[in-house]
Amino acid sequence: MARRATDRIAATTACGGLRTRLAMLGLPVLLAACTAAPAATQAVAPEVYELANMRPGNVVPKSSPAALVSAFGKYCLDGPPDPAGVAARLRAADYVAVPQTTPNGITAFVVDDSRPMVMVSDDGRTCAVGAASRTGQSARIRGLIAKRFPGATPLDPASVSPNTELAVQAPGAQGGVIFLQRLAPAISHSRLILGIWRTS
């Protein structure tokens, strides 16, 4: 189950892009529906217009290590237990939901600045943040895990999913399988995902 959840999260991040610059990075188009300049009708959600004008580099941005772990703590560890509550908190912070062309049980939220992408599963058991790889992120993530979950048990990363470089079983009410994945179509364009999958 953890592998299935992390694979869906990875696919969501791998598909995060607009037709222009991200296509050059080799990322599939997630927001294709937003780039066709739809007519102003009630059939188009307001968020679609906002997404269409989003800077491509901010879909999966170069978030600072502090911003990455802060978002993970705020939305994934300390956020509301239900997906609707997390979505409301994200929208209150100027995030918008990315339309799903092929529903996979994961909704991605993005904001047009350097804060990370946030992904939430429909059942509320999986939550993750994604950003372009940047110096200091791995050390900050390990520090967060050590501080918040000192009793965490290391897991074999390969048992969680491909591309996983760190995985731990964190105890307690806020615990679950915390995983760190690296998606690297090219070294200079690698992306990082920090997530948690709760078994209950």
Coordinates of N, CA and C in Angstrom, one line a residue:
M1 N 0.8 -1.2 0.0 CA 0.0 0.0 0.0 C 0.9 1.3 0.0
A2 N 1.9 1.2 0.8 CA 2.8 2.4 0.8 C 3.4 2.7 -0.6
R3 N 3.8 1.6 -1.3 CA 4.4 1.7 -2.6 C 3.4 2.4 -3.6
R4 N 2.1 1.9 -3.5 CA 1.1 2.4 -4.4 C 0.9 3.9 -4.1
A5 N 0.8 4.3 -2.9 CA 0.6 5.7 -2.5 C 1.8 6.6 -3.0
T6 N 3.0 6.1 -2.7 CA 4.2 6.9 -3.1 C 4.3 7.0 -4.7
D7 N 3.9 5.9 -5.4 CA 4.0 6.0 -6.8 C 3.0 7.0 -7.4
R8 N 1.8 7.1 -6.8 CA 0.9 8.1 -7.3 C 1.4 9.5 -7.0
I9 N 2.0 9.7 -5.8 CA 2.5 11.0 -5.5 C 3.6 11.4 -6.5
A10 N 4.5 10.4 -6.8 CA 5.6 10.7 -7.7 C 5.1 11.0 -9.1
A11 N 4.0 10.3 -9.5 CA 3.5 10.5 -10.9 C 2.9 11.9 -10.9
T12 N 2.2 12.3 -9.8 CA 1.6 13.7 -9.8 C 2.7 14.7 -9.9
T13 N 3.8 14.6 -9.2 CA 4.9 15.6 -9.3 C 5.6 15.6 -10.6
A14 N 5.7 14.4 -11.2 CA 6.4 14.2 -12.5 C 5.6 14.9 -13.6
C15 N 4.3 15.0 -13.4 CA 3.4 15.6 -14.4 C 3.1 17.1 -14.1
G16 N 3.9 17.7 -13.2 CA 3.6 19.1 -12.8 C 4.2 20.1 -13.8
G17 N 3.4 20.6 -14.7 CA 4.0 21.6 -15.6 C 3.1 22.3 -16.5
L18 N 3.5 23.4 -17.1 CA 2.8 24.1 -18.1 C 3.5 23.7 -19.5
R19 N 2.8 24.0 -20.6 CA 3.2 23.6 -21.9 C 4.6 24.1 -22.3
T20 N 5.0 25.2 -21.7 CA 6.2 25.9 -22.2 C 7.5 25.4 -21.6
R21 N 8.0 26.0 -20.6 CA 9.3 25.7 -20.1 C 9.4 24.3 -19.5
L22 N 8.3 23.8 -18.8 CA 8.4 22.5 -18.2 C 8.4 21.4 -19.3
A23 N 7.8 21.7 -20.4 CA 7.9 20.7 -21.5 C 9.4 20.5 -22.0
M24 N 10.1 21.6 -21.9 CA 11.5 21.5 -22.3 C 12.3 20.7 -21.2
L25 N 11.8 20.6 -20.0 CA 12.5 19.8 -19.0 C 12.1 18.3 -19.1
G26 N 11.3 18.0 -20.1 CA 10.9 16.6 -20.2 C 9.8 16.2 -19.3
L27 N 9.0 17.1 -18.8 CA 7.9 16.8 -17.9 C 6.6 16.7 -18.7
P28 N 5.8 15.7 -18.5 CA 4.5 15.7 -19.1 C 3.6 16.9 -18.8
V29 N 2.7 17.2 -19.6 CA 1.9 18.4 -19.3 C 0.7 18.0 -18.4
L30 N 0.7 18.6 -17.3 CA -0.4 18.4 -16.3 C -1.5 19.4 -16.5
L31 N -1.1 20.6 -16.9 CA -2.1 21.7 -17.0 C -2.4 22.0 -18.4
A32 N -2.5 21.0 -19.3 CA -2.8 21.2 -20.7 C -4.1 22.0 -20.9
A33 N -5.0 21.7 -20.0 CA -6.4 22.3 -20.1 C -6.3 23.8 -19.8
C34 N -5.2 24.2 -19.2 CA -5.1 25.6 -18.8 C -4.4 26.4 -19.9
T35 N -3.8 25.8 -20.8 CA -2.9 26.6 -21.7 C -3.6 26.9 -23.0
A36 N -4.9 26.5 -23.2 CA -5.6 26.7 -24.4 C -6.4 28.0 -24.5
A37 N -6.2 28.8 -23.5 CA -6.9 30.1 -23.4 C -8.4 29.9 -23.6
P38 N -9.1 29.3 -22.6 CA -10.5 29.0 -22.8 C -11.3 30.3 -22.8
A39 N -12.4 30.3 -23.4 CA -13.3 31.4 -23.4 C -13.8 31.6 -22.0
A40 N -14.2 32.9 -21.7 CA -14.6 33.2 -20.3 C -16.1 32.8 -20.2
T41 N -16.3 31.6 -19.8 CA -17.6 31.1 -19.6 C -17.7 30.5 -18.1
Q42 N -18.9 30.3 -17.7 CA -19.1 29.7 -16.4 C -18.6 28.3 -16.3
A43 N -18.4 27.6 -17.4 CA -17.9 26.2 -17.4 C -16.5 26.1 -16.9
V44 N -15.7 27.2 -16.9 CA -14.3 27.2 -16.6 C -14.2 27.7 -15.1
A45 N -13.6 26.9 -14.3 CA -13.4 27.3 -12.9 C -12.4 28.5 -12.8
P46 N -12.6 29.5 -11.9 CA -11.7 30.6 -11.8 C -10.3 30.2 -11.6
E47 N -10.0 29.1 -10.9 CA -8.7 28.6 -10.6 C -7.9 28.3 -11.9
V48 N -8.7 27.9 -13.0 CA -8.1 27.5 -14.2 C -7.4 28.7 -14.9
Y49 N -8.1 29.9 -14.8 CA -7.5 31.1 -15.3 C -6.2 31.5 -14.5
E50 N -6.3 31.3 -13.2 CA -5.1 31.6 -12.4 C -3.9 30.7 -12.8
L51 N -4.2 29.4 -12.9 CA -3.2 28.5 -13.3 C -2.6 28.8 -14.7
A52 N -3.4 29.2 -15.6 CA -2.9 29.5 -17.0 C -1.9 30.6 -17.0
N53 N -1.9 31.5 -16.0 CA -1.0 32.6 -15.9 C 0.2 32.4 -15.0
M54 N 0.2 31.2 -14.5 CA 1.3 30.9 -13.5 C 2.6 30.7 -14.2
R55 N 3.7 31.2 -13.5 CA 5.0 31.1 -14.0 C 5.4 29.6 -14.0
P56 N 5.9 29.0 -15.1 CA 6.2 27.6 -15.1 C 7.2 27.1 -14.0
G57 N 8.1 28.0 -13.7 CA 9.1 27.6 -12.7 C 8.5 27.5 -11.3
N58 N 7.3 28.0 -11.1 CA 6.7 27.9 -9.8 C 5.8 26.7 -9.6
V59 N 5.6 25.9 -10.6 CA 4.8 24.7 -10.5 C 5.5 23.7 -9.5
V60 N 6.7 23.4 -9.8 CA 7.6 22.6 -8.9 C 8.8 23.5 -8.6
P61 N 8.7 24.4 -7.7 CA 9.6 25.5 -7.5 C 10.9 25.1 -6.8
K62 N 11.9 26.0 -6.8 CA 13.1 25.8 -6.0 C 12.9 26.3 -4.6
S63 N 12.1 25.6 -3.8 CA 11.8 26.0 -2.5 C 13.0 25.9 -1.6
S64 N 13.1 26.9 -0.6 CA 14.2 26.8 0.3 C 14.0 25.6 1.2
P65 N 15.0 25.0 1.8 CA 14.8 23.9 2.8 C 13.8 24.3 3.9
A66 N 13.9 25.5 4.4 CA 13.0 25.9 5.5 C 11.5 25.9 5.0
A67 N 11.3 26.4 3.8 CA 9.9 26.5 3.2 C 9.4 25.1 3.0
L68 N 10.3 24.2 2.5 CA 9.9 22.8 2.3 C 9.4 22.1 3.5
V69 N 10.2 22.1 4.6 CA 9.8 21.4 5.8 C 8.7 22.1 6.5
S70 N 8.6 23.4 6.4 CA 7.5 24.2 7.0 C 6.2 23.8 6.4
A71 N 6.2 23.7 5.1 CA 4.9 23.3 4.4 C 4.6 21.8 4.7
F72 N 5.5 21.0 4.8 CA 5.3 19.6 5.2 C 4.7 19.5 6.6
G73 N 5.3 20.2 7.5 CA 4.7 20.3 8.9 C 3.3 20.8 8.9
K74 N 3.1 22.0 8.3 CA 1.9 22.7 8.3 C 0.7 21.9 7.7
Y75 N 0.9 21.3 6.5 CA -0.2 20.7 5.8 C -0.2 19.2 6.0
C76 N 0.9 18.5 6.1 CA 0.9 17.1 6.2 C 1.0 16.5 7.6
L77 N 1.7 17.1 8.5 CA 1.8 16.6 9.8 C 0.8 17.2 10.8
D78 N 0.7 18.6 10.7 CA -0.2 19.3 11.7 C -1.5 19.7 11.1
G79 N -1.7 19.4 9.8 CA -2.9 19.9 9.1 C -4.2 19.1 9.5
P80 N -5.3 19.6 9.1 CA -6.6 18.9 9.3 C -6.5 17.4 8.9
P81 N -7.2 16.5 9.5 CA -7.1 15.1 9.2 C -7.9 14.7 7.9
D82 N -8.8 15.6 7.4 CA -9.5 15.3 6.2 C -9.0 16.1 5.0
P83 N -9.1 15.5 3.8 CA -8.7 16.2 2.6 C -9.3 17.6 2.4
A84 N -10.6 17.7 2.7 CA -11.3 18.9 2.5 C -10.8 20.0 3.4
G85 N -10.4 19.6 4.7 CA -9.8 20.6 5.6 C -8.5 21.1 5.1
V86 N -7.7 20.1 4.6 CA -6.3 20.5 4.0 C -6.5 21.4 2.8
A87 N -7.5 21.1 2.0 CA -7.7 21.9 0.8 C -8.1 23.3 1.2
A88 N -9.0 23.4 2.2 CA -9.4 24.8 2.6 C -8.2 25.6 3.2
R89 N -7.4 24.9 3.9 CA -6.2 25.6 4.5 C -5.3 26.0 3.4
L90 N -5.1 25.2 2.4 CA -4.2 25.6 1.2 C -4.8 26.7 0.4
R91 N -6.1 26.7 0.2 CA -6.7 27.8 -0.6 C -6.7 29.1 0.2
A92 N -6.7 29.0 1.5 CA -6.6 30.2 2.4 C -5.2 30.8 2.3
A93 N -4.2 30.0 1.9 CA -2.9 30.4 1.7 C -2.5 30.7 0.2
D94 N -3.5 30.9 -0.6 CA -3.4 31.2 -2.0 C -3.0 30.1 -2.9
Y95 N -3.1 28.9 -2.5 CA -2.9 27.7 -3.4 C -4.1 27.5 -4.2
V96 N -4.0 26.9 -5.4 CA -5.1 26.4 -6.2 C -4.9 25.0 -6.5
A97 N -6.0 24.3 -6.7 CA -5.9 22.8 -7.1 C -5.7 22.7 -8.6
V98 N -4.8 21.8 -9.0 CA -4.6 21.5 -10.4 C -5.6 20.5 -10.9
P99 N -6.3 20.8 -12.0 CA -7.3 19.9 -12.5 C -6.7 18.6 -12.9
Q100 N -7.4 17.5 -12.6 CA -6.9 16.2 -12.9 C -7.5 15.7 -14.3
T101 N -6.6 15.6 -15.3 CA -7.0 15.0 -16.6 C -7.3 13.6 -16.5
T102 N -6.6 12.8 -15.7 CA -6.8 11.4 -15.4 C -6.8 11.3 -13.9
P103 N -8.0 11.1 -13.2 CA -8.0 11.0 -11.8 C -7.1 9.9 -11.3
N104 N -6.3 10.1 -10.3 CA -5.4 9.1 -9.7 C -5.5 9.0 -8.2
G105 N -6.5 9.8 -7.7 CA -6.6 9.8 -6.2 C -5.8 10.8 -5.5
I106 N -5.0 11.6 -6.2 CA -4.2 12.6 -5.6 C -4.5 13.9 -6.2
T107 N -4.7 14.9 -5.4 CA -4.9 16.3 -5.9 C -3.7 17.1 -5.5
A108 N -3.1 17.8 -6.5 CA -2.0 18.7 -6.3 C -2.4 20.1 -6.2
F109 N -1.8 20.8 -5.3 CA -2.1 22.3 -5.1 C -0.8 23.0 -5.3
V110 N -0.9 24.1 -6.1 CA 0.3 24.9 -6.4 C 0.0 26.4 -6.1
V111 N 1.0 27.2 -6.0 CA 0.9 28.6 -5.7 C 2.0 29.3 -6.5
D112 N 1.7 30.5 -7.0 CA 2.6 31.2 -7.9 C 3.7 32.0 -7.2
D113 N 4.5 31.2 -6.4 CA 5.7 31.7 -5.7 C 6.6 30.6 -5.4
S114 N 7.5 30.7 -4.5 CA 8.5 29.6 -4.3 C 8.1 28.6 -3.3
R115 N 6.9 28.7 -2.8 CA 6.4 27.6 -1.8 C 6.2 26.3 -2.6
P116 N 6.4 25.2 -1.9 CA 6.4 23.9 -2.6 C 5.0 23.5 -3.0
M117 N 4.9 22.6 -4.0 CA 3.7 22.0 -4.4 C 3.2 21.1 -3.2
V118 N 1.9 21.0 -3.0 CA 1.4 20.1 -1.9 C 0.4 19.2 -2.6
M119 N 0.6 17.9 -2.2 CA -0.3 16.8 -2.8 C -1.0 16.1 -1.7
V120 N -2.3 15.9 -1.9 CA -3.1 15.2 -0.9 C -3.9 14.1 -1.5
S121 N -4.0 13.0 -0.9 CA -4.8 11.9 -1.5 C -6.2 12.1 -1.1
D122 N -7.1 11.5 -1.9 CA -8.5 11.7 -1.7 C -9.0 11.0 -0.4
D123 N -8.3 10.0 0.1 CA -8.7 9.4 1.3 C -8.0 10.0 2.5
G124 N -7.1 11.0 2.3 CA -6.5 11.8 3.4 C -5.3 11.1 4.0
R125 N -5.0 9.9 3.6 CA -3.9 9.1 4.2 C -2.5 9.5 3.7
T126 N -2.4 10.1 2.6 CA -1.1 10.4 2.0 C -1.1 11.9 1.7
C127 N 0.0 12.5 2.2 CA 0.2 13.9 1.9 C 1.7 14.1 1.6
A128 N 2.0 15.0 0.7 CA 3.4 15.2 0.4 C 3.6 16.6 -0.2
V129 N 4.9 17.1 -0.1 CA 5.3 18.3 -0.7 C 6.3 18.0 -1.7
G130 N 6.4 18.8 -2.8 CA 7.4 18.6 -3.8 C 8.0 19.9 -4.3
A131 N 9.3 19.8 -4.6 CA 10.0 21.0 -5.0 C 11.2 20.6 -5.9
A132 N 11.8 21.5 -6.6 CA 13.0 21.2 -7.3 C 14.1 21.0 -6.2
S133 N 15.1 20.1 -6.5 CA 16.2 19.9 -5.6 C 17.0 21.1 -5.4
R134 N 17.4 21.4 -4.1 CA 18.1 22.5 -3.8 C 19.0 22.2 -2.6
T135 N 20.1 22.9 -2.5 CA 21.1 22.7 -1.4 C 20.4 22.8 0.0
G136 N 20.8 21.8 0.8 CA 20.3 21.9 2.2 C 19.0 21.2 2.5
Q137 N 18.3 20.7 1.5 CA 17.0 20.1 1.7 C 17.1 18.8 2.5
S138 N 18.0 17.9 2.0 CA 18.1 16.6 2.6 C 18.5 16.7 4.1
A139 N 19.4 17.6 4.4 CA 19.9 17.7 5.8 C 18.7 18.3 6.7
R140 N 18.0 19.2 6.1 CA 16.8 19.8 6.9 C 15.7 18.8 7.1
I141 N 15.5 17.9 6.1 CA 14.5 16.9 6.2 C 14.9 15.9 7.3
R142 N 16.1 15.5 7.3 CA 16.6 14.5 8.3 C 16.5 15.1 9.7
G143 N 16.8 16.4 9.8 CA 16.7 17.1 11.1 C 15.2 17.2 11.5
L144 N 14.3 17.4 10.6 CA 12.9 17.4 11.0 C 12.4 16.1 11.5
I145 N 12.8 15.0 10.8 CA 12.4 13.7 11.3 C 13.0 13.4 12.6
A146 N 14.3 13.7 12.8 CA 14.9 13.4 14.1 C 14.3 14.2 15.3
K147 N 13.8 15.4 15.0 CA 13.2 16.3 16.0 C 11.8 15.9 16.3
R148 N 11.0 15.7 15.2 CA 9.6 15.4 15.4 C 9.3 13.9 15.8
F149 N 10.2 13.0 15.3 CA 10.0 11.6 15.5 C 11.3 10.9 15.9
P150 N 11.7 11.2 17.1 CA 13.0 10.6 17.6 C 13.0 9.1 17.7
G151 N 11.8 8.5 17.8 CA 11.7 7.0 17.8 C 11.4 6.4 16.5
A152 N 11.6 7.1 15.4 CA 11.3 6.6 14.1 C 12.2 5.4 13.7
T153 N 11.7 4.4 13.1 CA 12.4 3.2 12.7 C 12.8 3.3 11.2
P154 N 14.1 3.1 10.9 CA 14.5 3.2 9.5 C 13.9 2.0 8.7
L155 N 13.4 2.2 7.5 CA 12.9 1.2 6.6 C 13.8 1.1 5.4
D156 N 13.8 0.0 4.7 CA 14.5 -0.2 3.5 C 13.8 0.7 2.4
P157 N 14.5 1.7 1.9 CA 13.8 2.6 0.9 C 13.3 1.8 -0.3
A158 N 14.0 0.8 -0.7 CA 13.5 0.1 -1.9 C 12.2 -0.6 -1.6
S159 N 11.9 -0.9 -0.4 CA 10.6 -1.6 0.0 C 9.4 -0.6 -0.1
V160 N 9.7 0.7 -0.1 CA 8.6 1.7 -0.2 C 8.2 1.9 -1.6
S161 N 9.2 2.3 -2.4 CA 8.9 2.5 -3.8 C 10.2 2.9 -4.5
P162 N 10.2 2.8 -5.9 CA 11.4 3.2 -6.6 C 11.7 4.7 -6.4
N163 N 13.0 5.1 -6.5 CA 13.4 6.5 -6.3 C 13.4 7.0 -4.9
T164 N 13.1 6.1 -3.9 CA 13.0 6.5 -2.5 C 14.4 6.4 -2.0
E165 N 14.9 7.5 -1.4 CA 16.2 7.5 -0.8 C 16.2 7.5 0.7
L166 N 15.1 7.7 1.3 CA 14.9 7.7 2.8 C 13.5 7.3 3.1
A167 N 13.4 6.4 4.1 CA 12.0 6.0 4.5 C 12.1 5.6 6.0
V168 N 11.2 6.0 6.8 CA 11.1 5.7 8.2 C 9.7 5.4 8.6
Q169 N 9.5 4.6 9.6 CA 8.2 4.4 10.2 C 8.2 5.2 11.5
A170 N 7.4 6.3 11.4 CA 7.3 7.2 12.6 C 6.1 6.8 13.5
P171 N 6.4 6.7 14.8 CA 5.3 6.3 15.7 C 4.4 7.4 16.1
G172 N 3.3 7.1 16.8 CA 2.4 8.2 17.3 C 1.3 8.5 16.5
A173 N 0.4 9.4 17.0 CA -0.8 9.8 16.3 C -0.5 10.5 15.0
Q174 N 0.6 11.2 14.9 CA 0.9 11.9 13.7 C 1.8 11.1 12.8
G175 N 2.1 9.9 13.2 CA 3.1 9.1 12.5 C 2.6 8.4 11.3
G176 N 3.4 7.6 10.7 CA 3.2 6.8 9.5 C 4.5 6.6 8.8
V177 N 4.4 6.2 7.5 CA 5.7 6.0 6.8 C 6.0 7.4 6.1
I178 N 7.2 7.9 6.6 CA 7.7 9.1 6.0 C 8.7 8.8 5.0
F179 N 8.6 9.3 3.8 CA 9.4 9.0 2.7 C 10.0 10.2 2.0
L180 N 11.2 10.1 1.5 CA 11.8 11.1 0.7 C 12.2 10.5 -0.7
Q181 N 11.7 11.0 -1.7 CA 11.9 10.5 -3.1 C 12.7 11.5 -3.9
R182 N 13.5 11.1 -4.8 CA 14.2 11.9 -5.8 C 13.8 11.5 -7.2
L183 N 13.3 12.4 -7.9 CA 12.9 12.2 -9.3 C 13.9 12.9 -10.2
A184 N 14.7 12.3 -11.0 CA 15.8 12.9 -11.7 C 15.8 12.6 -13.1
P185 N 15.0 13.2 -14.0 CA 15.1 13.0 -15.4 C 16.5 13.5 -15.9
A186 N 17.0 14.5 -15.2 CA 18.4 15.0 -15.4 C 18.9 15.5 -14.1
I187 N 20.2 15.4 -13.8 CA 20.7 15.9 -12.6 C 20.3 17.3 -12.3
S188 N 20.4 18.2 -13.3 CA 20.2 19.6 -13.1 C 18.7 19.9 -12.9
H189 N 17.8 19.0 -13.2 CA 16.4 19.2 -13.1 C 15.7 18.2 -12.2
S190 N 16.4 17.7 -11.2 CA 15.8 16.8 -10.3 C 14.8 17.4 -9.3
R191 N 13.8 16.6 -8.9 CA 12.8 17.1 -8.0 C 12.8 16.2 -6.8
L192 N 12.3 16.8 -5.7 CA 12.3 16.1 -4.4 C 10.9 16.0 -3.9
I193 N 10.5 14.9 -3.3 CA 9.2 14.7 -2.7 C 9.4 14.3 -1.3
L194 N 8.8 15.0 -0.4 CA 8.8 14.6 1.0 C 7.3 14.3 1.4
G195 N 7.0 13.1 1.8 CA 5.6 12.7 2.1 C 5.5 11.8 3.3
I196 N 4.2 11.6 3.6 CA 3.8 10.7 4.7 C 2.6 9.9 4.2
W197 N 2.7 8.6 4.5 CA 1.6 7.7 4.2 C 1.1 7.1 5.6
R198 N -0.1 7.3 5.9 CA -0.6 6.8 7.2 C -1.4 5.5 7.0
T199 N -1.1 4.6 7.8 CA -1.8 3.3 7.7 C -3.2 3.3 8.2
S200 N -3.6 4.3 8.9 CA -5.0 4.4 9.4 C -5.4 5.8 9.5

